[in-house]
GROMACS .gro file of C-alpha atoms in nm:
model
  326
    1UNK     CA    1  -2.937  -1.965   5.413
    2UNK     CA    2  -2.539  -1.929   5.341
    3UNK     CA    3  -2.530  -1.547   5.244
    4UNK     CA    4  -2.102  -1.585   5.153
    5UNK     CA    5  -2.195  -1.959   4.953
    6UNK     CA    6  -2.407  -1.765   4.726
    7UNK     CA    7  -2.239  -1.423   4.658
    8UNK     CA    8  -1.957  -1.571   4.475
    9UNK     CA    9  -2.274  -1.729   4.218
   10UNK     CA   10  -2.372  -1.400   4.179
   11UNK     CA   11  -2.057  -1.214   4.102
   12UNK     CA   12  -1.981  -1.504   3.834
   13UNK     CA   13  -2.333  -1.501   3.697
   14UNK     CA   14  -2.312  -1.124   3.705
   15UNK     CA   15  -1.925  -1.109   3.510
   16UNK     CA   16  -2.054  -1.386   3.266
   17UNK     CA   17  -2.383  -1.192   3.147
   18UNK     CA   18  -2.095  -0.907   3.107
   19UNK     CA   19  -1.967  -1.082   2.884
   20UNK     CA   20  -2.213  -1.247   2.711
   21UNK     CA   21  -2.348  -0.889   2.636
   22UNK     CA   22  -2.014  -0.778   2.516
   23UNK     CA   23  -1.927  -1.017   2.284
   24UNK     CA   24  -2.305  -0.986   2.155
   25UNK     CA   25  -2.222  -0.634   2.147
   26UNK     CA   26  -1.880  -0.646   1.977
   27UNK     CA   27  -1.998  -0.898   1.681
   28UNK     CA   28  -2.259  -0.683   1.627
   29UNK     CA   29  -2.073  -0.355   1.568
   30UNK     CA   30  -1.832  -0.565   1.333
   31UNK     CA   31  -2.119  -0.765   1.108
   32UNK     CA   32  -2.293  -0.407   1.061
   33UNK     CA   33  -1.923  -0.227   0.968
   34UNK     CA   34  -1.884  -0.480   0.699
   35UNK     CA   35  -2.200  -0.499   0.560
   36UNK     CA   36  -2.250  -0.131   0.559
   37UNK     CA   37  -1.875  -0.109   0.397
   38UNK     CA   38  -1.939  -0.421   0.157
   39UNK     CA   39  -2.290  -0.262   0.036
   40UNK     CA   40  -2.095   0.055  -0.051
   41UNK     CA   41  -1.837  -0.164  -0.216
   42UNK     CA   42  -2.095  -0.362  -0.397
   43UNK     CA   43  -2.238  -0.053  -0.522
   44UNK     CA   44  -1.887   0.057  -0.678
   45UNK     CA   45  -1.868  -0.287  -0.851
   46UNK     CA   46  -2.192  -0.266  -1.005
   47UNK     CA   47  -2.153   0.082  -1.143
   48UNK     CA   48  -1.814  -0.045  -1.282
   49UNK     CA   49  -2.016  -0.355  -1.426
   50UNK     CA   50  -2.271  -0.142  -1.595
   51UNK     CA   51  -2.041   0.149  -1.797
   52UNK     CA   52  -1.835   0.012  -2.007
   53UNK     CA   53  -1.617   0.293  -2.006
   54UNK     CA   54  -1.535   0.193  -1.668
   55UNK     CA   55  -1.446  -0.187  -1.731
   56UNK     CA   56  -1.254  -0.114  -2.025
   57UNK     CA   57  -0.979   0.154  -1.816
   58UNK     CA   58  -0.676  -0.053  -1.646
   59UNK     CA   59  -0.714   0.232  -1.363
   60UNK     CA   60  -1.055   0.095  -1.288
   61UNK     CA   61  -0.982  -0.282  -1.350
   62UNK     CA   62  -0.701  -0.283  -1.064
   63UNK     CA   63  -0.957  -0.060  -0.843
   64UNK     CA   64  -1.213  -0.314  -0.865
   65UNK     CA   65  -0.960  -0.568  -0.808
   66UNK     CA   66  -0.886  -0.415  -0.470
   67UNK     CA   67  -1.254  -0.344  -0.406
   68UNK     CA   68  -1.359  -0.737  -0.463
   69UNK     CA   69  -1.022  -0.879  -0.245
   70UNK     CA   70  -1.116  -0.608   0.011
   71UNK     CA   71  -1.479  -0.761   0.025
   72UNK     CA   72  -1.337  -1.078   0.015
   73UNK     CA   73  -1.118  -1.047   0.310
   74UNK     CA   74  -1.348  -0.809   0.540
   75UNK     CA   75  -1.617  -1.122   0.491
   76UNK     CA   76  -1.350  -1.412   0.615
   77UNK     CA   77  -1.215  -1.181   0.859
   78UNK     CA   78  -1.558  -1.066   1.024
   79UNK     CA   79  -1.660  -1.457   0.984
   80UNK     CA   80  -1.355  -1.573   1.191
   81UNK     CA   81  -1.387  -1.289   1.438
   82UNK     CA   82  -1.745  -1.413   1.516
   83UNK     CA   83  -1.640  -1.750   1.517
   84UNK     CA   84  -1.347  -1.705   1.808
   85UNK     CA   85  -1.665  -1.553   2.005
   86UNK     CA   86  -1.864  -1.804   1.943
   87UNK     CA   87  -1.775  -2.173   1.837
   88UNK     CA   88  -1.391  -2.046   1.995
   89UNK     CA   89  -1.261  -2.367   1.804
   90UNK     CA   90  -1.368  -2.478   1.475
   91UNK     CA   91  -1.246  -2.783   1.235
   92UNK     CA   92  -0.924  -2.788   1.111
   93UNK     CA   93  -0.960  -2.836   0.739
   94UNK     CA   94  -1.250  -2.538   0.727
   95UNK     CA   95  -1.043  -2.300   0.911
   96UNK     CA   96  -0.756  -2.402   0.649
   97UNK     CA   97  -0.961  -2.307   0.387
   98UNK     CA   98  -1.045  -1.977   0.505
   99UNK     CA   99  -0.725  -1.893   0.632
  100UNK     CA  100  -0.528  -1.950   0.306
  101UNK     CA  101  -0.788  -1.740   0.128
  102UNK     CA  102  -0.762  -1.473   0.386
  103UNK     CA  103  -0.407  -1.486   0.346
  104UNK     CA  104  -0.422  -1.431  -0.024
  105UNK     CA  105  -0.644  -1.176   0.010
  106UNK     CA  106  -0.450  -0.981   0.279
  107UNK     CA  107  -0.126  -1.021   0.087
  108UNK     CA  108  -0.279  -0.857  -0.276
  109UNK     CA  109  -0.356  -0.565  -0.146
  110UNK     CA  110  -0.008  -0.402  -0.126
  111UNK     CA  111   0.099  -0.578  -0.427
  112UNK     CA  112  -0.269  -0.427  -0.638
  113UNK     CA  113  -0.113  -0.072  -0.459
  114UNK     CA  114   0.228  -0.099  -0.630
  115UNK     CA  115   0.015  -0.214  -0.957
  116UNK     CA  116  -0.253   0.118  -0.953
  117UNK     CA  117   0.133   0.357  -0.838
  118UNK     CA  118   0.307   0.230  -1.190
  119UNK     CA  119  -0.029   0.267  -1.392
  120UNK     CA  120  -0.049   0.598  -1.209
  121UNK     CA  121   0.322   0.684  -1.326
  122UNK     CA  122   0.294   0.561  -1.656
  123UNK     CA  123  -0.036   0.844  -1.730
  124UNK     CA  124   0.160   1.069  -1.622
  125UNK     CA  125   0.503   1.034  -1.739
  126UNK     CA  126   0.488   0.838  -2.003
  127UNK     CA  127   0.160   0.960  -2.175
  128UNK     CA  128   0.225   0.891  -2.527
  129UNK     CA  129   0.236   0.523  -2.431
  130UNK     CA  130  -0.009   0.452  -2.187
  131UNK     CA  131  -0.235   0.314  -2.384
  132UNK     CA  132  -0.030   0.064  -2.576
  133UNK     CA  133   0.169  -0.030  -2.211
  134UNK     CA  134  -0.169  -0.041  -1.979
  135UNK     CA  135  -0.418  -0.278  -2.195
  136UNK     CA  136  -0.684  -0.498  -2.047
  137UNK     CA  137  -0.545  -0.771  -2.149
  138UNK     CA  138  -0.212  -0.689  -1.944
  139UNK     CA  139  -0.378  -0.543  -1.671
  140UNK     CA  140  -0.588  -0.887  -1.638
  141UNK     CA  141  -0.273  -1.050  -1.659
  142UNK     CA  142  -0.123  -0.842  -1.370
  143UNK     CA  143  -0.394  -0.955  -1.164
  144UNK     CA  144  -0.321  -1.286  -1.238
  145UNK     CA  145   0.076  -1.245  -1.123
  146UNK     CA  146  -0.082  -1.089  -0.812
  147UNK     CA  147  -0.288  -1.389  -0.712
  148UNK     CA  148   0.017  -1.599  -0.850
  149UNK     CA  149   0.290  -1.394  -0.594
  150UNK     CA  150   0.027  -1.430  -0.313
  151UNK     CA  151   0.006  -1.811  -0.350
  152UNK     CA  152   0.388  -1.848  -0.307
  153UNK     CA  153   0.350  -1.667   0.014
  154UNK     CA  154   0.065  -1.933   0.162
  155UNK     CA  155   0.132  -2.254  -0.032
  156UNK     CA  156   0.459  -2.323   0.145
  157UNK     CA  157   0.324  -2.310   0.485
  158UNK     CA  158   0.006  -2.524   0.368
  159UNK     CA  159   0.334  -2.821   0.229
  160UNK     CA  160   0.482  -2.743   0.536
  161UNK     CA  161   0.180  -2.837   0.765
  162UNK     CA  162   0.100  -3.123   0.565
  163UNK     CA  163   0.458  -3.304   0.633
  164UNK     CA  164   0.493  -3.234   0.990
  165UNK     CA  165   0.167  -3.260   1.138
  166UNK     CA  166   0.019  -3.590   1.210
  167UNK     CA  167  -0.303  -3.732   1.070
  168UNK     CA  168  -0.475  -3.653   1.396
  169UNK     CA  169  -0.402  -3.270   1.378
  170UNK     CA  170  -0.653  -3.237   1.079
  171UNK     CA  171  -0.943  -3.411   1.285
  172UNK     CA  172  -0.884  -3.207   1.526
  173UNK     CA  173  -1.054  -2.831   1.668
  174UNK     CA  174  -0.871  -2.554   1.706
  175UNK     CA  175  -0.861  -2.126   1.735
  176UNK     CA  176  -0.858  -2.063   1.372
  177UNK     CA  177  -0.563  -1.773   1.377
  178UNK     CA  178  -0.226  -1.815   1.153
  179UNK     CA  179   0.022  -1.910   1.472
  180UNK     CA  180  -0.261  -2.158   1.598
  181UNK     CA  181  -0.233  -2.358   1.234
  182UNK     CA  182   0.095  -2.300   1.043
  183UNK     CA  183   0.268  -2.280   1.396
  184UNK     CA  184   0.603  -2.474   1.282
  185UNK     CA  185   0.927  -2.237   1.308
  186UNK     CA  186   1.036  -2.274   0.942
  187UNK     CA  187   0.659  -2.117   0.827
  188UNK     CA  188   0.675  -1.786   1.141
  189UNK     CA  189   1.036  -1.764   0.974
  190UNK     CA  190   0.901  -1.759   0.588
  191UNK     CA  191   0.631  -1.558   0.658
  192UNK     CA  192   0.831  -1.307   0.833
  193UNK     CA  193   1.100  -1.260   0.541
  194UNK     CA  194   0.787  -1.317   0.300
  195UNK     CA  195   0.625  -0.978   0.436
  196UNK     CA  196   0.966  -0.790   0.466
  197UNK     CA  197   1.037  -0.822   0.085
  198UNK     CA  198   0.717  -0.769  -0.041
  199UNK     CA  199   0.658  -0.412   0.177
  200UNK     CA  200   1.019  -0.345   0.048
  201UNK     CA  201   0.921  -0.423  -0.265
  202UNK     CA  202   0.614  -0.208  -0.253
  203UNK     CA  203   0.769   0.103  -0.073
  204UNK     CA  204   1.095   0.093  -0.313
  205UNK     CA  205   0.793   0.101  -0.625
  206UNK     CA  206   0.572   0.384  -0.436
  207UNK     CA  207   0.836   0.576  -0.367
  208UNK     CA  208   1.012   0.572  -0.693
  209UNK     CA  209   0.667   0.665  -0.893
  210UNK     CA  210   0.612   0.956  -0.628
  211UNK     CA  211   0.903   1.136  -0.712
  212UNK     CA  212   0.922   1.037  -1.095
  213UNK     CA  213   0.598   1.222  -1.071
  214UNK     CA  214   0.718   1.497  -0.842
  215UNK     CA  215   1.028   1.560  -1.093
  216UNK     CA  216   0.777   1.491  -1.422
  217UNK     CA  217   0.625   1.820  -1.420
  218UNK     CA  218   0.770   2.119  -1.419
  219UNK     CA  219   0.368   2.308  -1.315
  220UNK     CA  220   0.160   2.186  -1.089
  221UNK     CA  221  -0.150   2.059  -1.346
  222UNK     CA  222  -0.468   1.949  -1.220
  223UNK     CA  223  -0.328   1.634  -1.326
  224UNK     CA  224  -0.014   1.615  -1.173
  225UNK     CA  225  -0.146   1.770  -0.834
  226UNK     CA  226  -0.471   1.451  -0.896
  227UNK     CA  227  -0.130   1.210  -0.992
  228UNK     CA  228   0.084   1.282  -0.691
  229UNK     CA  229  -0.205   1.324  -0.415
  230UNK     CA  230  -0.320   0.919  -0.539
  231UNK     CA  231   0.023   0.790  -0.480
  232UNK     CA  232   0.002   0.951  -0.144
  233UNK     CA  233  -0.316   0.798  -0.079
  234UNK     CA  234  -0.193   0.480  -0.180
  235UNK     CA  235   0.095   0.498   0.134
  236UNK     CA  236  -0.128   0.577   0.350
  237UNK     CA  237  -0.331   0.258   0.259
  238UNK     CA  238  -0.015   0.089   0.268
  239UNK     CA  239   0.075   0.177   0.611
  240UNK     CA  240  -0.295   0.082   0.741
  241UNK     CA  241  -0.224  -0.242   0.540
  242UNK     CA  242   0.096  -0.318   0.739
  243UNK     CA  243  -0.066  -0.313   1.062
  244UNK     CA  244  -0.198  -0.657   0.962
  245UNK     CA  245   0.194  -0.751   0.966
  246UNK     CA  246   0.250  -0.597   1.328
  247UNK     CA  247  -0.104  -0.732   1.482
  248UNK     CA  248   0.096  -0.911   1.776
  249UNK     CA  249   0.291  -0.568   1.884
  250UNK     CA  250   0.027  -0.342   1.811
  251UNK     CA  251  -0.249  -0.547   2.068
  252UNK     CA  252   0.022  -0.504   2.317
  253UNK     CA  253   0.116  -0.170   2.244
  254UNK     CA  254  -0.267  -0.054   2.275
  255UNK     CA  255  -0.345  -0.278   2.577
  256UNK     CA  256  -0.065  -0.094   2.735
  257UNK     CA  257  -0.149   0.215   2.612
  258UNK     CA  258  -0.512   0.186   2.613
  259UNK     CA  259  -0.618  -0.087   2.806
  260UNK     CA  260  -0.779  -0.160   2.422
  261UNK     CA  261  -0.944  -0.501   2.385
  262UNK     CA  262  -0.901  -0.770   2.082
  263UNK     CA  263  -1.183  -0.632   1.934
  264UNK     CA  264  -1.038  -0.246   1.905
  265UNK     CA  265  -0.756  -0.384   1.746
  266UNK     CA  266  -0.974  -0.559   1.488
  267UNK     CA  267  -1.121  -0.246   1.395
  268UNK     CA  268  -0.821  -0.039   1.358
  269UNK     CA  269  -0.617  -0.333   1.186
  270UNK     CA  270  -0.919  -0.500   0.983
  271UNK     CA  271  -1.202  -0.251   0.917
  272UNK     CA  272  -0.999   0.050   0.937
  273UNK     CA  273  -0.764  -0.010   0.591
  274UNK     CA  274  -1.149  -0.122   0.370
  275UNK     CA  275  -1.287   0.159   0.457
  276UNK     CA  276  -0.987   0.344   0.273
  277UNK     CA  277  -1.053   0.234  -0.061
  278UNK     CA  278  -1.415   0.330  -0.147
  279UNK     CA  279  -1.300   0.671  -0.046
  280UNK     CA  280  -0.994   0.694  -0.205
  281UNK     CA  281  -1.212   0.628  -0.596
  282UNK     CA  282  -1.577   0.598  -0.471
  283UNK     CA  283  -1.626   0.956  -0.329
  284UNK     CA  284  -1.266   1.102  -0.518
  285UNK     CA  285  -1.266   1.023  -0.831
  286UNK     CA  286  -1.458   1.242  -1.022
  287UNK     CA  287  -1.552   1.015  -1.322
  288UNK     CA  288  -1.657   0.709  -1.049
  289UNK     CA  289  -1.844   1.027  -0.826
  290UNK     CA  290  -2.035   1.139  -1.153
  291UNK     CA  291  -2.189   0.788  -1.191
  292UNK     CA  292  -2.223   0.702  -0.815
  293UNK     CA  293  -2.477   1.049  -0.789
  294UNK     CA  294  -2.643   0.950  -1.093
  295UNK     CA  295  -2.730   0.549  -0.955
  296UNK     CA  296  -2.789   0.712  -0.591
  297UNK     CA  297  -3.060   0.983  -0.731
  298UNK     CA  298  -3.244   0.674  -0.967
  299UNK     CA  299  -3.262   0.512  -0.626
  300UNK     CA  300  -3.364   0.785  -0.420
  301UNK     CA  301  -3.622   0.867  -0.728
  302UNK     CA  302  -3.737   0.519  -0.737
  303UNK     CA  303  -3.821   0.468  -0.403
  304UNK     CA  304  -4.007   0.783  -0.397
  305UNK     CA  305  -4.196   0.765  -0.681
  306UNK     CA  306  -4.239   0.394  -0.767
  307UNK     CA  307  -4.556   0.495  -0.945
  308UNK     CA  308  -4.328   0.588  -1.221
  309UNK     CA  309  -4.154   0.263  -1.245
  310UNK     CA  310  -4.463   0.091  -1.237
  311UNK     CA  311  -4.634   0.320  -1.506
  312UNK     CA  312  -4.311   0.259  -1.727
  313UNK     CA  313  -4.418  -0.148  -1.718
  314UNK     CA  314  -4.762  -0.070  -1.831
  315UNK     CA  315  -4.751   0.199  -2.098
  316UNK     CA  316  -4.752   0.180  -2.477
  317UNK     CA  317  -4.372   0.134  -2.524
  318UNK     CA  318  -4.359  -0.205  -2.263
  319UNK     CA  319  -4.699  -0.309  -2.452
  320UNK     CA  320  -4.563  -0.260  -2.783
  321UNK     CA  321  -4.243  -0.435  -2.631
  322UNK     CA  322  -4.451  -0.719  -2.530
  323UNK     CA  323  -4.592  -0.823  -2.837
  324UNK     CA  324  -4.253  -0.774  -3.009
  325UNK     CA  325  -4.132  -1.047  -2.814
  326UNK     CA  326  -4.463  -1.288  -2.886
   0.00000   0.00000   0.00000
């Protein structure tokens, strides 16, 4: 038998189950990230469904905007980053689909940030009027000019596309990423000066509300020190948002640096900035905090007494509750 013929078999059988395993490995880690961080979001929307003097605050409203388009973009980006492992091409008019909604989901998060800073800065330095400026009806209406802005940055490329690519392009497979699909010059050059003004935009807005605050109050309150800590929080969320806009530098710059693989930069560019915002309200916010314990402990007492729950379905008030109803 021809010991050299089958070695090189064995090395590529050997570096293919290597990689079999680590892709396995890789999707893995990323589908239990964003469940785990999409349960704890969940969690934050139904306690915000369930008080209404959570759904009725404009603070809260924006919050849960970001929550539900974080959610919505962790899902579409986990679902593409398993499909590049796994299908590597898929169909061109499902990959549009969820890369214009992962676009529009990736581009209201800094303008939802530069909302929640001027709510923030209203509170606080305009107090007397915050509650005739900052309505739910206007803070609905803000979300809608945030999905409107985003669509201006996504709908040109999808025009674009459709009069320069031939009929044969949409029947086609390909990677689903941005440059793969919307790969004509006059889109790389809109979306470039399309992400430059709005982080402009957004930095000019957190910046200005920062130091209105910083200048507002002359002490530092509980509620200036709670104002001007948010805003901070809210740049530092920004700045893990823009990583999104420097993805193809960044690889490089960690490949260099770290010999890190596509699927560390997904975490620190894609999981990394969602994991921000359940902190940020979830755990600081005291009034959010106060009604996350309570729903955690009438879990936790639930499962550990479901006796109680059961009892509660039999007694005199659910009988009495029963024949009500007949």
């Amino acid at each position: 038998m021809n010991v050299s013929s089958v070695a090189p078999n064995v090395t590529l059988a050997g570096n293919y189950h290597n990689t079999f395993t680590t892709a396995v490995t890789n999707n893995v880690i990323v589908m239990v990230l964003c469940i785990s961080i999409n349960y704890i979001n969940g969690t934050l929307v139904h306690i915000f469904n369930k008080h209404q003097v959570l759904s009725v605050n404009p603070r809260y409203i924006l919050f849960i905007h970001l929550v539900i388009n974080d959610m919505m973009q962790l899902a579409l980006s986990s679902l593409l980053h398993a499909a590049s492992y796994a299908l590597k091409t898929i169909y061109v008019p499902f990959c549009l689909f969820l890369l214009i909604i992962s676009i529009l989901t990736t581009f209201n998060t800094p303008l939802n940030l530069a909302g929640m800073a001027v709510e923030c800065y209203i509170a606080i330095c305009v107090p007397l009027r915050h509650s005739q400026i900052c309505t739910v009806k206007r803070t609905y209406a803000l979300i809608g000019l945030i999905w409107a802005v985003s669509s201006l940055s996504v709908l040109p490329d999808l025009f674009i596309l459709l009069a320069t690519e031939p009929l044969q392009f949409f029947h086609s497979r390909v990677f689903c990423s941005r440059d793969f699909v919307f790969r004509s010059t006059y889109s790389l050059k809109k979306r470039d000066t399309s992400h430059i003004i709005c982080l402009v935009l957004v930095w000019l807005t957190l910046l200005y509300t920062y130091f209105r605050i910083l200048f507002a109050a002359k002490e530092a309150t509980t509620d200036f020190k709670k104002a001007r800590n948010t805003i901070l929080l809210h740049g530092f969320q920004l700045l893990l948002c823009m990583l999104t806009y420097v993805r193809p530098m960044l690889e490089k710059f960690l490949m260099y640096l770290f010999r890190a693989t596509r699927f560390t930069s997904y975490i620190i560019i894609q999981i990394l900035p969602r994991f921000v915002s359940p902190i940020v309200y979830g755990l600081r916010d005291q009034t959010f905090r106060k009604y996350l314990k309570r729903y955690l402990l009438c879990k936790v007492s639930i499962s550990s007494h479901p006796e109680n729950v059961t009892m509660s379905n039999t007694g005199p008030a659910a009988e009495k509750m029963r024949n009500t109803s007949v």
